Short mmCIF file of C-alpha atoms in Angstrom, two decimals:
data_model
loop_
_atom_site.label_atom_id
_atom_site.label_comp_id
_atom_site.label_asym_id
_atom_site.label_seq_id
_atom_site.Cartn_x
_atom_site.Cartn_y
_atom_site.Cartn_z
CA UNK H 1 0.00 0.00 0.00
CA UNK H 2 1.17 3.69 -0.62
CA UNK H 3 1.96 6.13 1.65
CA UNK H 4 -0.92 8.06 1.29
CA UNK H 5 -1.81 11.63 2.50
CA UNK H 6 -4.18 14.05 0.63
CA UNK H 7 -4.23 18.23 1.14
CA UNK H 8 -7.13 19.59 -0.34
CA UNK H 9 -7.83 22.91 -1.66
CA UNK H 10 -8.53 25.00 1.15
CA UNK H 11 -7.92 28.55 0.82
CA UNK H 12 -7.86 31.05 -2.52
CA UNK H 13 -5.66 30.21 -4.79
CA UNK H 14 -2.27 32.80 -4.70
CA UNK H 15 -0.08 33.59 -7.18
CA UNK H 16 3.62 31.52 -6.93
CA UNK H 17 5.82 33.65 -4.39
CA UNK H 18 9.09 35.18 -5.25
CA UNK H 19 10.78 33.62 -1.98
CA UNK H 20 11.73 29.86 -2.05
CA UNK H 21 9.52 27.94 0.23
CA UNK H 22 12.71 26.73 2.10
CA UNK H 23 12.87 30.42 3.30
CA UNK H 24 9.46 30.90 3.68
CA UNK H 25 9.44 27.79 5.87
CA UNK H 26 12.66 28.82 7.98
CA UNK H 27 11.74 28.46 11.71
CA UNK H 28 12.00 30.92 13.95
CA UNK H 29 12.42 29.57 17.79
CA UNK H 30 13.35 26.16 19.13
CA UNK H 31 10.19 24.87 19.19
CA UNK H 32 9.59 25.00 15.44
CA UNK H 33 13.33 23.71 14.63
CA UNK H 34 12.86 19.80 13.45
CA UNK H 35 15.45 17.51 14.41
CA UNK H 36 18.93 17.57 16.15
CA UNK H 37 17.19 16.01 19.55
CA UNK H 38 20.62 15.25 20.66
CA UNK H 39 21.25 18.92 20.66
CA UNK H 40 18.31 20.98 21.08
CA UNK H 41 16.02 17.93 22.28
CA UNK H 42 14.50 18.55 26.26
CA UNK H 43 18.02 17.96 28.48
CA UNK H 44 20.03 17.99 25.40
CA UNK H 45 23.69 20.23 25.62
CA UNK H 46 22.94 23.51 23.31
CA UNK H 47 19.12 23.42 24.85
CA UNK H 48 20.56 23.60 28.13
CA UNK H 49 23.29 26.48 26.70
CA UNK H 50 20.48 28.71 25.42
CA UNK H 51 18.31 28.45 28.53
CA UNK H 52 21.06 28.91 30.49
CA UNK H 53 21.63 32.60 28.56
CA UNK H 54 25.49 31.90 28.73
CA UNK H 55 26.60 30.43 25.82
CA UNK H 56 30.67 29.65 24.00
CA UNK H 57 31.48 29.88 20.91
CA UNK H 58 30.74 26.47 18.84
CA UNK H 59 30.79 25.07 15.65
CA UNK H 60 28.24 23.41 13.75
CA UNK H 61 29.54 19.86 12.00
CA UNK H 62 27.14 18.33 9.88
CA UNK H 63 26.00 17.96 6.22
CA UNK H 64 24.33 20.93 4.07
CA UNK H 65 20.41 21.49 5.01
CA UNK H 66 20.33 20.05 8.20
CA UNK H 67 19.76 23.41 10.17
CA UNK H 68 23.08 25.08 10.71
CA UNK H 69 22.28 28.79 9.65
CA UNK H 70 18.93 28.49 11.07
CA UNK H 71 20.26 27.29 14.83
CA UNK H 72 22.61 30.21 14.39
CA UNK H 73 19.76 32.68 14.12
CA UNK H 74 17.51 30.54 16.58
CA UNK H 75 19.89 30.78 19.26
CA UNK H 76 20.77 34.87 18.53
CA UNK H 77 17.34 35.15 19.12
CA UNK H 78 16.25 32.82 22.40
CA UNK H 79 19.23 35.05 23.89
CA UNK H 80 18.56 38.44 22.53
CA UNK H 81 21.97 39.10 20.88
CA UNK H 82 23.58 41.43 18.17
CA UNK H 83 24.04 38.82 15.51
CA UNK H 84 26.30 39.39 12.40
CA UNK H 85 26.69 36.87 9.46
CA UNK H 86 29.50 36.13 7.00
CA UNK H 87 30.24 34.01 4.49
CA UNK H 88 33.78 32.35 4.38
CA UNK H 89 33.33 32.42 0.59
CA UNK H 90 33.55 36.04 0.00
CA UNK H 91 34.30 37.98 3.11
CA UNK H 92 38.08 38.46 4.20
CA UNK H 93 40.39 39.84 7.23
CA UNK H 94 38.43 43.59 6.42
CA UNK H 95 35.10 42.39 6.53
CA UNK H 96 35.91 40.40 10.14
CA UNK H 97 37.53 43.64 11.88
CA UNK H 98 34.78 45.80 10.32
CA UNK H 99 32.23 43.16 12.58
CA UNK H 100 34.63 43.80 15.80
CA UNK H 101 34.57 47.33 15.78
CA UNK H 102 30.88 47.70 15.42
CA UNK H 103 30.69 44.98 18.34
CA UNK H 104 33.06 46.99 20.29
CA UNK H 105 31.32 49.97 19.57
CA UNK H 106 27.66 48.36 20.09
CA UNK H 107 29.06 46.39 23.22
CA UNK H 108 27.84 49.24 25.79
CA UNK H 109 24.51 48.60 24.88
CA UNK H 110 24.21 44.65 24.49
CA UNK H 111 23.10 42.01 27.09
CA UNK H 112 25.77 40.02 25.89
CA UNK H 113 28.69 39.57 23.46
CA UNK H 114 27.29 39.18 19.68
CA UNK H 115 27.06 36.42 17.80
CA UNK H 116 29.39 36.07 14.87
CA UNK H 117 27.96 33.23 12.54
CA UNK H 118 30.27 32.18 9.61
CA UNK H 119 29.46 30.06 7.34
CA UNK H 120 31.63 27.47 5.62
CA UNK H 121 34.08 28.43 8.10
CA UNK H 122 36.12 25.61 6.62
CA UNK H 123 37.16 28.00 3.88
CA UNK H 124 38.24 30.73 6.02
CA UNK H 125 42.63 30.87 4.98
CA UNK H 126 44.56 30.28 8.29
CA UNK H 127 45.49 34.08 8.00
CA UNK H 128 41.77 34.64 8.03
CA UNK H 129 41.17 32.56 11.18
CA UNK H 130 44.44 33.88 12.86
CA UNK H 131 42.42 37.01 12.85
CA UNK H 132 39.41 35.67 14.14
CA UNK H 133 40.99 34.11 17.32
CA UNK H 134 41.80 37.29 19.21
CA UNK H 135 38.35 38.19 19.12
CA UNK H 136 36.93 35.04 20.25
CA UNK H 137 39.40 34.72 23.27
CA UNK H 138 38.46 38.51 24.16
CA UNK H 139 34.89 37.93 23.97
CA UNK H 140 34.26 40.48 21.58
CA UNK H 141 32.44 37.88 19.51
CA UNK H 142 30.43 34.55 20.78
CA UNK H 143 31.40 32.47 17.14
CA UNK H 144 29.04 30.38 15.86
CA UNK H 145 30.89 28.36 12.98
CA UNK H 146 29.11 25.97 10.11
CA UNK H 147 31.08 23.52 8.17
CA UNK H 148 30.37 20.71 6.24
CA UNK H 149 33.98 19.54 6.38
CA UNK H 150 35.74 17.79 9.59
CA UNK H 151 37.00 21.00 11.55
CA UNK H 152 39.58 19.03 13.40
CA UNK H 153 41.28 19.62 9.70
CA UNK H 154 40.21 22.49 8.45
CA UNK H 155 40.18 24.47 11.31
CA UNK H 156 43.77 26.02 12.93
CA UNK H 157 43.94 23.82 16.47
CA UNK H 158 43.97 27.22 18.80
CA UNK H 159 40.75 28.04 16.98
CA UNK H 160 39.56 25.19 17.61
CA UNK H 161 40.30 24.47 20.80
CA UNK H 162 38.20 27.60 22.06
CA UNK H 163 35.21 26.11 20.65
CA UNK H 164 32.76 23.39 21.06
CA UNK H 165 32.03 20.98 18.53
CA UNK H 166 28.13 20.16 18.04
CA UNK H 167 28.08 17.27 15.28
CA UNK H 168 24.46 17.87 13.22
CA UNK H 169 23.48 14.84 11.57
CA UNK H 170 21.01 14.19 8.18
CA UNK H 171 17.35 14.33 8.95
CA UNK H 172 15.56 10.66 9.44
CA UNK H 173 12.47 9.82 7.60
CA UNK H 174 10.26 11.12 10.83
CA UNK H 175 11.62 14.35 10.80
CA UNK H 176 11.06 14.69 6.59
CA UNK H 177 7.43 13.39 7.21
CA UNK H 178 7.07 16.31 9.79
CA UNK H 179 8.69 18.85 7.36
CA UNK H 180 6.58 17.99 5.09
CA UNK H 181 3.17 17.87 6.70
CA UNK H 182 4.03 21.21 7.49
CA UNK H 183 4.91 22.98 4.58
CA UNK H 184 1.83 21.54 2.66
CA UNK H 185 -0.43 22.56 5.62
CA UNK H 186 1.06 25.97 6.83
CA UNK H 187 2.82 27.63 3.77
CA UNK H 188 -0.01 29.81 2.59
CA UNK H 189 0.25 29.30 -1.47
CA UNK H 190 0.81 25.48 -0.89
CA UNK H 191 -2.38 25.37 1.47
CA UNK H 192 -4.00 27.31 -1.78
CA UNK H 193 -2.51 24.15 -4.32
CA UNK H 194 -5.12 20.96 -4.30
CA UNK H 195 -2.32 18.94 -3.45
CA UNK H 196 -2.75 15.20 -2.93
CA UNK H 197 0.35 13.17 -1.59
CA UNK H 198 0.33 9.93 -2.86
CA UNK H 199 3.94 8.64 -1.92
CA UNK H 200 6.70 10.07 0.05
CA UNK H 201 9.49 7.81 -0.65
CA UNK H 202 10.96 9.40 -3.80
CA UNK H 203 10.21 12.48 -2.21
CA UNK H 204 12.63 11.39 0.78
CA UNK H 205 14.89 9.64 -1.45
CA UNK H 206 16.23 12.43 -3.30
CA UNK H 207 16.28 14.93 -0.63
CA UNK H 208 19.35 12.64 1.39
CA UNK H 209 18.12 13.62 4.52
CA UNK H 210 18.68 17.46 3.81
CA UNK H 211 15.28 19.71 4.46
CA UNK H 212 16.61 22.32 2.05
CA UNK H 213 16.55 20.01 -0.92
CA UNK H 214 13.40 18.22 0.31
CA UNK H 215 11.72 21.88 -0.21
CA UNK H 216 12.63 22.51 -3.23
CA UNK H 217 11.62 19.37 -4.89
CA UNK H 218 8.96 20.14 -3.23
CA UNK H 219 8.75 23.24 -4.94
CA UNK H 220 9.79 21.67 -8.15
CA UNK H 221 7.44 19.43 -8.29
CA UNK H 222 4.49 22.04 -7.48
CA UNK H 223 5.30 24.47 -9.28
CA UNK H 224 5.41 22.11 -12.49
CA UNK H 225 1.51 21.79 -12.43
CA UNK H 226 -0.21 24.67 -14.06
CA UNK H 227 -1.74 26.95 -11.26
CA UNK H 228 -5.53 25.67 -11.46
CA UNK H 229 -4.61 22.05 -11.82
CA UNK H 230 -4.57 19.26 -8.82
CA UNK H 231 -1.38 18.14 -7.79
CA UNK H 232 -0.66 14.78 -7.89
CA UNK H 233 2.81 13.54 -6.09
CA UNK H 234 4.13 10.38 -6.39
CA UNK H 235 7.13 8.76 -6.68
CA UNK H 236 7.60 8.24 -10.77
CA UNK H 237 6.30 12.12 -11.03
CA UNK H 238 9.06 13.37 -8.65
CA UNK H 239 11.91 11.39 -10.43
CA UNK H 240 10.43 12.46 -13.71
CA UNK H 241 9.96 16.23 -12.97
CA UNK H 242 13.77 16.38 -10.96
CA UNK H 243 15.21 15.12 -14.46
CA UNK H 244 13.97 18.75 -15.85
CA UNK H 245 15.44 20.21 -13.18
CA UNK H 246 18.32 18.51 -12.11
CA UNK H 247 20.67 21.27 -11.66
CA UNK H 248 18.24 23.35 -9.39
CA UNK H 249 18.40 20.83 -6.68
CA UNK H 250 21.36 18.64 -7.73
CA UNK H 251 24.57 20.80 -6.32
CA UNK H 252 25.62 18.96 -3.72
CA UNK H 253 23.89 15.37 -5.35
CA UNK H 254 24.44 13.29 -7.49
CA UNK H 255 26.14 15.44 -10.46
CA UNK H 256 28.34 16.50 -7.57
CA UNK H 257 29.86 13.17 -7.68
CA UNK H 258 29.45 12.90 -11.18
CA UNK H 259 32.07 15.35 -11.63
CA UNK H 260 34.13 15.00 -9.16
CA UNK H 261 34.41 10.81 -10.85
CA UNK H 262 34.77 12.33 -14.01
CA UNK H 263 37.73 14.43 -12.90
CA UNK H 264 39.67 11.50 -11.22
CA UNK H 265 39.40 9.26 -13.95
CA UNK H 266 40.96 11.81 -15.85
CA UNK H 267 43.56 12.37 -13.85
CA UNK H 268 43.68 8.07 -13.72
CA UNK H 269 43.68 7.85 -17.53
CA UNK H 270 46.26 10.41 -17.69
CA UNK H 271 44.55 13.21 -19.90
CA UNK H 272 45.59 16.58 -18.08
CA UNK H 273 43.34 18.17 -20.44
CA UNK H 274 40.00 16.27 -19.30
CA UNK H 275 41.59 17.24 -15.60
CA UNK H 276 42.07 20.49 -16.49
CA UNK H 277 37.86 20.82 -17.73
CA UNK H 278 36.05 18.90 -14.73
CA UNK H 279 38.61 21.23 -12.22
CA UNK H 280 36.62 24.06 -13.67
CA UNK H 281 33.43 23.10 -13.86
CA UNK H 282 33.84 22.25 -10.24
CA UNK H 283 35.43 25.49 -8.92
CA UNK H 284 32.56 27.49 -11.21
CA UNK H 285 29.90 25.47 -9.79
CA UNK H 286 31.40 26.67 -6.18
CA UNK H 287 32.72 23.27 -5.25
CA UNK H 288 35.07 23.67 -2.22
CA UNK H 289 39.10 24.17 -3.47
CA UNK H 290 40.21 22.02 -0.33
CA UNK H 291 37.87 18.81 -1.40
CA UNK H 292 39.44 19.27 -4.97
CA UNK H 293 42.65 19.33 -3.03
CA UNK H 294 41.91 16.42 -0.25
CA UNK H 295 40.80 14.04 -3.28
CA UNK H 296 44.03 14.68 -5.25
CA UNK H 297 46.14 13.75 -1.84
CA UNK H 298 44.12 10.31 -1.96
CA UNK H 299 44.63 9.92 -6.08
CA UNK H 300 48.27 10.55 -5.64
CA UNK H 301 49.03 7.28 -3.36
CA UNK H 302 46.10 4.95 -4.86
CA UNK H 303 46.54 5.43 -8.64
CA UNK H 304 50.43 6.85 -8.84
CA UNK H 305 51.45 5.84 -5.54
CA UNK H 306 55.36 3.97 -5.84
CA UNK H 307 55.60 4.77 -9.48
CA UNK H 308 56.00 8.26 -8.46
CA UNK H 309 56.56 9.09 -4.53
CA UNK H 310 57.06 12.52 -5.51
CA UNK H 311 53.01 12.68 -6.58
CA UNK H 312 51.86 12.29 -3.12
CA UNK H 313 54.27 15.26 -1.53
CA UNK H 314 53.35 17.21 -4.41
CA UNK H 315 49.75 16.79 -3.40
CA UNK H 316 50.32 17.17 -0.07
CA UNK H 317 52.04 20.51 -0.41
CA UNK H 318 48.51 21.51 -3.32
CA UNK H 319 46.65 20.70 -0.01
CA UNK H 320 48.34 23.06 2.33
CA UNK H 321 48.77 26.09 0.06
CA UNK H 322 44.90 25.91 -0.82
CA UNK H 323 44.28 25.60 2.72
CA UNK H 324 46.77 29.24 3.28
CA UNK H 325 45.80 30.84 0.15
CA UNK H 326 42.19 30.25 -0.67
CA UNK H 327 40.66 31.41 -3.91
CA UNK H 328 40.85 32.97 -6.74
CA UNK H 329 44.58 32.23 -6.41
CA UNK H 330 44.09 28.51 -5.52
CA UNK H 331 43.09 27.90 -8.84
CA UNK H 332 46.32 28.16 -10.27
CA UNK H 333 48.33 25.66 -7.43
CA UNK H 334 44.88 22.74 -8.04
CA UNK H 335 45.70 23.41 -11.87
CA UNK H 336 49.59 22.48 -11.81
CA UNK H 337 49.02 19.72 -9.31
CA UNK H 338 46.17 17.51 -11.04
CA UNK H 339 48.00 18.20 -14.43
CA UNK H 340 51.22 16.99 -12.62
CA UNK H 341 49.40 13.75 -11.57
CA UNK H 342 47.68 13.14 -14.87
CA UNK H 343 51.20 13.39 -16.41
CA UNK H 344 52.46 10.64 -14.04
CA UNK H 345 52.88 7.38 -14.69
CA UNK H 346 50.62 4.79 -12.71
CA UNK H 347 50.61 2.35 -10.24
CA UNK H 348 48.17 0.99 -7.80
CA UNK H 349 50.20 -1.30 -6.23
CA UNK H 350 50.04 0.08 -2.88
CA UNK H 351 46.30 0.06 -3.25
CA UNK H 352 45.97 -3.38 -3.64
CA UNK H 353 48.73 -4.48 -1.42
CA UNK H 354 47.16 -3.01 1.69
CA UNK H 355 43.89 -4.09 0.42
CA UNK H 356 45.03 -7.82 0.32
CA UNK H 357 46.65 -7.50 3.99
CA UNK H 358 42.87 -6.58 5.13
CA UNK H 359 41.15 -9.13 3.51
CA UNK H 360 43.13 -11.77 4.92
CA UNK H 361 43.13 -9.94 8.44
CA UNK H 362 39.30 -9.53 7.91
CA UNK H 363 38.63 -13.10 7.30
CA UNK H 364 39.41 -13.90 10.70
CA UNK H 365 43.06 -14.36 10.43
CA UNK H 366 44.50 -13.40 13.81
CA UNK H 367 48.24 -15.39 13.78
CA UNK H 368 50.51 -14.14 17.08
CA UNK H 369 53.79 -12.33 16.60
CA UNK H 370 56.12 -14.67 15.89
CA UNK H 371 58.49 -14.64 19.51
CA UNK H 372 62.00 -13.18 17.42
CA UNK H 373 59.94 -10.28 16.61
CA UNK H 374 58.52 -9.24 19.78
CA UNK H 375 59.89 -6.68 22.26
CA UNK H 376 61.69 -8.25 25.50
CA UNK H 377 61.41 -5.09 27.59
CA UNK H 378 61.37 -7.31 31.41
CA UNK H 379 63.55 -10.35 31.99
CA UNK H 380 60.70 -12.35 32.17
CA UNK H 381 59.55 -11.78 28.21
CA UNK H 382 63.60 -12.66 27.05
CA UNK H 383 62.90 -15.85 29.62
CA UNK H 384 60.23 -16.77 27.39
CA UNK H 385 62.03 -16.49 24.40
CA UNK H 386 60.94 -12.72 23.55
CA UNK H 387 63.39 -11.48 20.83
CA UNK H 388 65.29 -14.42 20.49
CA UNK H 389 67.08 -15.24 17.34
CA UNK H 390 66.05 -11.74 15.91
CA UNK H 391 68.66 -10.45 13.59
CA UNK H 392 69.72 -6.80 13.33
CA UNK H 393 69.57 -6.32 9.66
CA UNK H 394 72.11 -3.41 9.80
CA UNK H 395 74.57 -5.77 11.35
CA UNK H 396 74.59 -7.60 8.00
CA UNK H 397 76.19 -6.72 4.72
CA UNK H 398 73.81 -4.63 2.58
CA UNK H 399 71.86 -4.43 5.76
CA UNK H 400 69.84 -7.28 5.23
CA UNK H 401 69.63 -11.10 6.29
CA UNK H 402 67.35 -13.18 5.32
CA UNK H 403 64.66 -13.39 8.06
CA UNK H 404 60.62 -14.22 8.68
CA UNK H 405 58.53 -11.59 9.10
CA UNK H 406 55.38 -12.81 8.44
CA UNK H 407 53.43 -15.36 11.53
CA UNK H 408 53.78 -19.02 10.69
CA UNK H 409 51.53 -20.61 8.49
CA UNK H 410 51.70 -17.14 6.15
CA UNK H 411 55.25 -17.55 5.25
CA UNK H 412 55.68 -16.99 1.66
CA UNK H 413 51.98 -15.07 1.30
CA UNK H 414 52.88 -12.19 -1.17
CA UNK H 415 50.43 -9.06 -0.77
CA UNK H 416 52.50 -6.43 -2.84
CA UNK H 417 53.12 -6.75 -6.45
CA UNK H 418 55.36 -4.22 -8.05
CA UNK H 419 53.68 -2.07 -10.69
CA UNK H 420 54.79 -2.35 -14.56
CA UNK H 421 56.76 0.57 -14.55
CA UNK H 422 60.34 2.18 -14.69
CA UNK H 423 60.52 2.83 -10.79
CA UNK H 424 58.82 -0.30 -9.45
CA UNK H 425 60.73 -2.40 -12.13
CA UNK H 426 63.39 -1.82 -10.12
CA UNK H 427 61.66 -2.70 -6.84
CA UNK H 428 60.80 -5.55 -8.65
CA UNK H 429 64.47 -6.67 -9.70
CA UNK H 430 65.51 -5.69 -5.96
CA UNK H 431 62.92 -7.29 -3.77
CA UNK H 432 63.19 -10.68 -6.26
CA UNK H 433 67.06 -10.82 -5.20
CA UNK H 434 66.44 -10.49 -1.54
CA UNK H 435 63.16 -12.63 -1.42
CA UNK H 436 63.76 -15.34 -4.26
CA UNK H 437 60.28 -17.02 -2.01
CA UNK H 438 58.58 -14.19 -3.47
CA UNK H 439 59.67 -14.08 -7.43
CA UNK H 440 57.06 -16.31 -8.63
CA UNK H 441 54.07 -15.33 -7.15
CA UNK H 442 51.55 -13.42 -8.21
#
């Protein structure tokens, strides 16, 4: 049986408004925020901050749509506070000291220190947040930070160590149902729509949990119907009306990852020009310079990896200076690093080597430490036989000796193959002259 809910016709009908219904449905006080119970639940830690009047600065972890700006505003206004907003993406080092001096100059006046709510605080250069950490250990700002990206690496550890971190997670399907129910029966041109709900679950589906997207396919979908005709939702007219629409609600979906697989095969296949063209359709679509950056790091070791070392320090290095320079400028380091690594040669055999180990660990193998290769720290361990027969491989010429490193019953199990290619052929002709157990298997 479908999920089944049907809104009639029960007011005028309106004309379409010029605000998004996401907007139109932000709420305005705890008791209309939906979700988050772990946070802003009855007992929960923020609830008990904001009734308390005396909160610290925090930052909001969690993925896009979940509530973060809203909370920011929610909590400005359960506590009466000056509240200024930035976004990491276009405000600088000015725009934060012009905020301080009007909250120095304000601060006579105010109850308490204002809020300062940044989003994507992830993007904020270090230089950036070295100038917001004076005024958050001063209290002239309470910070209240957003980011969809782990700030124990994004942001600068004295930063972060002033602030509390409040993880936000997606929405579950009894939160969406409750969104939903009350859009279609408190937004004012929806309640004017004859709107019948026939099934929710492409409707939930394609919205990932985030209420922002669930509005405005919502929206989408509505809006599609001429004004004077019934609306009929289900789930074969949401999938068909999001393919018109795709990039409307689609950012941070599933052409997101479209692109972003597009781009790393390219890089993979080694065309630096295909690189070159998903990089900017990413960084024009707004995509975030350090997850361009993070996913090169990880490309350099699992498709270049020990045919070129040098690929993963380069990467490294891409990572850092995007991190200190931010954009427009980034755009030149994320250009020479992924045409770098798409001019590499290729090897995953580091990929698959580690891979191996785990599968055979995860199959249940659990073989003790064979006793020559254990520590004998207490005379009781070398009584036992702890360390015994090991052999110092720098006491031996070339500084190796022929040993077992591998518990018994594995001896001989070969996880890492050498790569076809100029560096790992010589890895190859190497470890086959030390390890002649090894040569032949594959």
């Amino acid at each position: 049986m479908p999920d089944t809910s049907i809104f009639a016709q029960s007011a005028p009908l309106q004309s379409a408004p010029t605000i998004p219904l996401p907007e139109r449905m932000r709420p305005g006080s705890l008791a209309e925020f939906v979700g988050q119970e772990h946070l802003v639940g009855p007992g929960a830690v923020l609830r008990k901050m904001i009734e308390s009047g005396n909160i610290s600065s925090f930052i909001l972890w969690g993925p896009p749509g979940v509530g973060k700006t809203t909370l920011a505003n929610i909590v400005s206004k359960e506590l009466h506070r000056d509240f200024y907003t930035l976004s990491a993406i276009s405000s600088g080092v000015k725009d934060l000291r012009d905020v301080f001096a009007r909250a120095k100059d304000n601060s006579i006046f105010a109850k308490g220190s204002p809020i300062l709510f940044i989003d994507e605080i992830h993007r904020f250069s270090k230089s950036q947040q070295d100038a917001l950490l004076g005024a958050v250990e001063t209290g002239t700002v309470t910070l209240i930070g957003a980011t969809t990206e782990n700030p124990s690496f994004e942001v600068i550890t004295p930063l972060l160590s002033r602030c509390q971190v409040f993880v936000m997670q997606s929405l579950d399907v009894k939160d969406l149902e409750l969104l939903l129910d009350r859009a279609l029966t408190q937004d004012a041109y929806l309640r004017s729509r004859n709107i019948e709900v026939r099934e929710r679950t492409a409707l939930f589906r394609f919205s990932g949990g985030d209420a922002r997207k669930l509005l405005n396919i919502l929206e989408i979908v509505v809006n599609s119907f001429p004004p004077d005709a019934p609306v009929i939702i289900d789930d074969a007219t949401v999938a068909d009306r999001l393919q018109e629409n795709i990039t409307v609600y689609d950012k941070n979906g599933e052409m997101h990852y479209d692109i972003i697989s597009a781009f790393i095969k390219s890089i993979r296949g080694s065309d630096p020009n295909g690189a070159v063209y998903w990089m900017a359709r990413m960084l024009a679509g707004g995509e975030d310079p350090l997850f361009i950056a993070r996913r090169m790091v990880i490309l350099a070791s699992e498709d270049i990896g020990l045919a070129n070392p040098n690929a993963l320090l380069l990467a490294q290095a891409t990572f850092d200076a995007v991190h200190k320079i931010g954009m427009p400028e980034a755009r030149i380091i994320l250009s020479e690093c992924a045409i770098y690594l798409a001019t590499c040669s290729k090897s995953n055999s580091a990929y698959m080597a580690i891979d191996a180990a785990l599968g055979l660990v995860g199959s249940g193998d659990n073989s003790p430490v064979p006793l020559h290769l254990r520590n004998a720290p207490t005379k009781l361990m070398k009584d036992l036989g702890y360390h015994e027969g090991y052999r110092y491989a720098h006491d031996y010429e070339g500084n190796f000796t022929d040993q077992e490193f591998l518990p018994e019953g594995l001896s001989g199990t070969k996880f890492y193959e050498p790569g076809n290619n100029a560096r790992e052929n010589e890895i190859r002709a190497r470890m086959d002259r030390l390890w002649p157990k090894y040569a032949d298997k594959k």
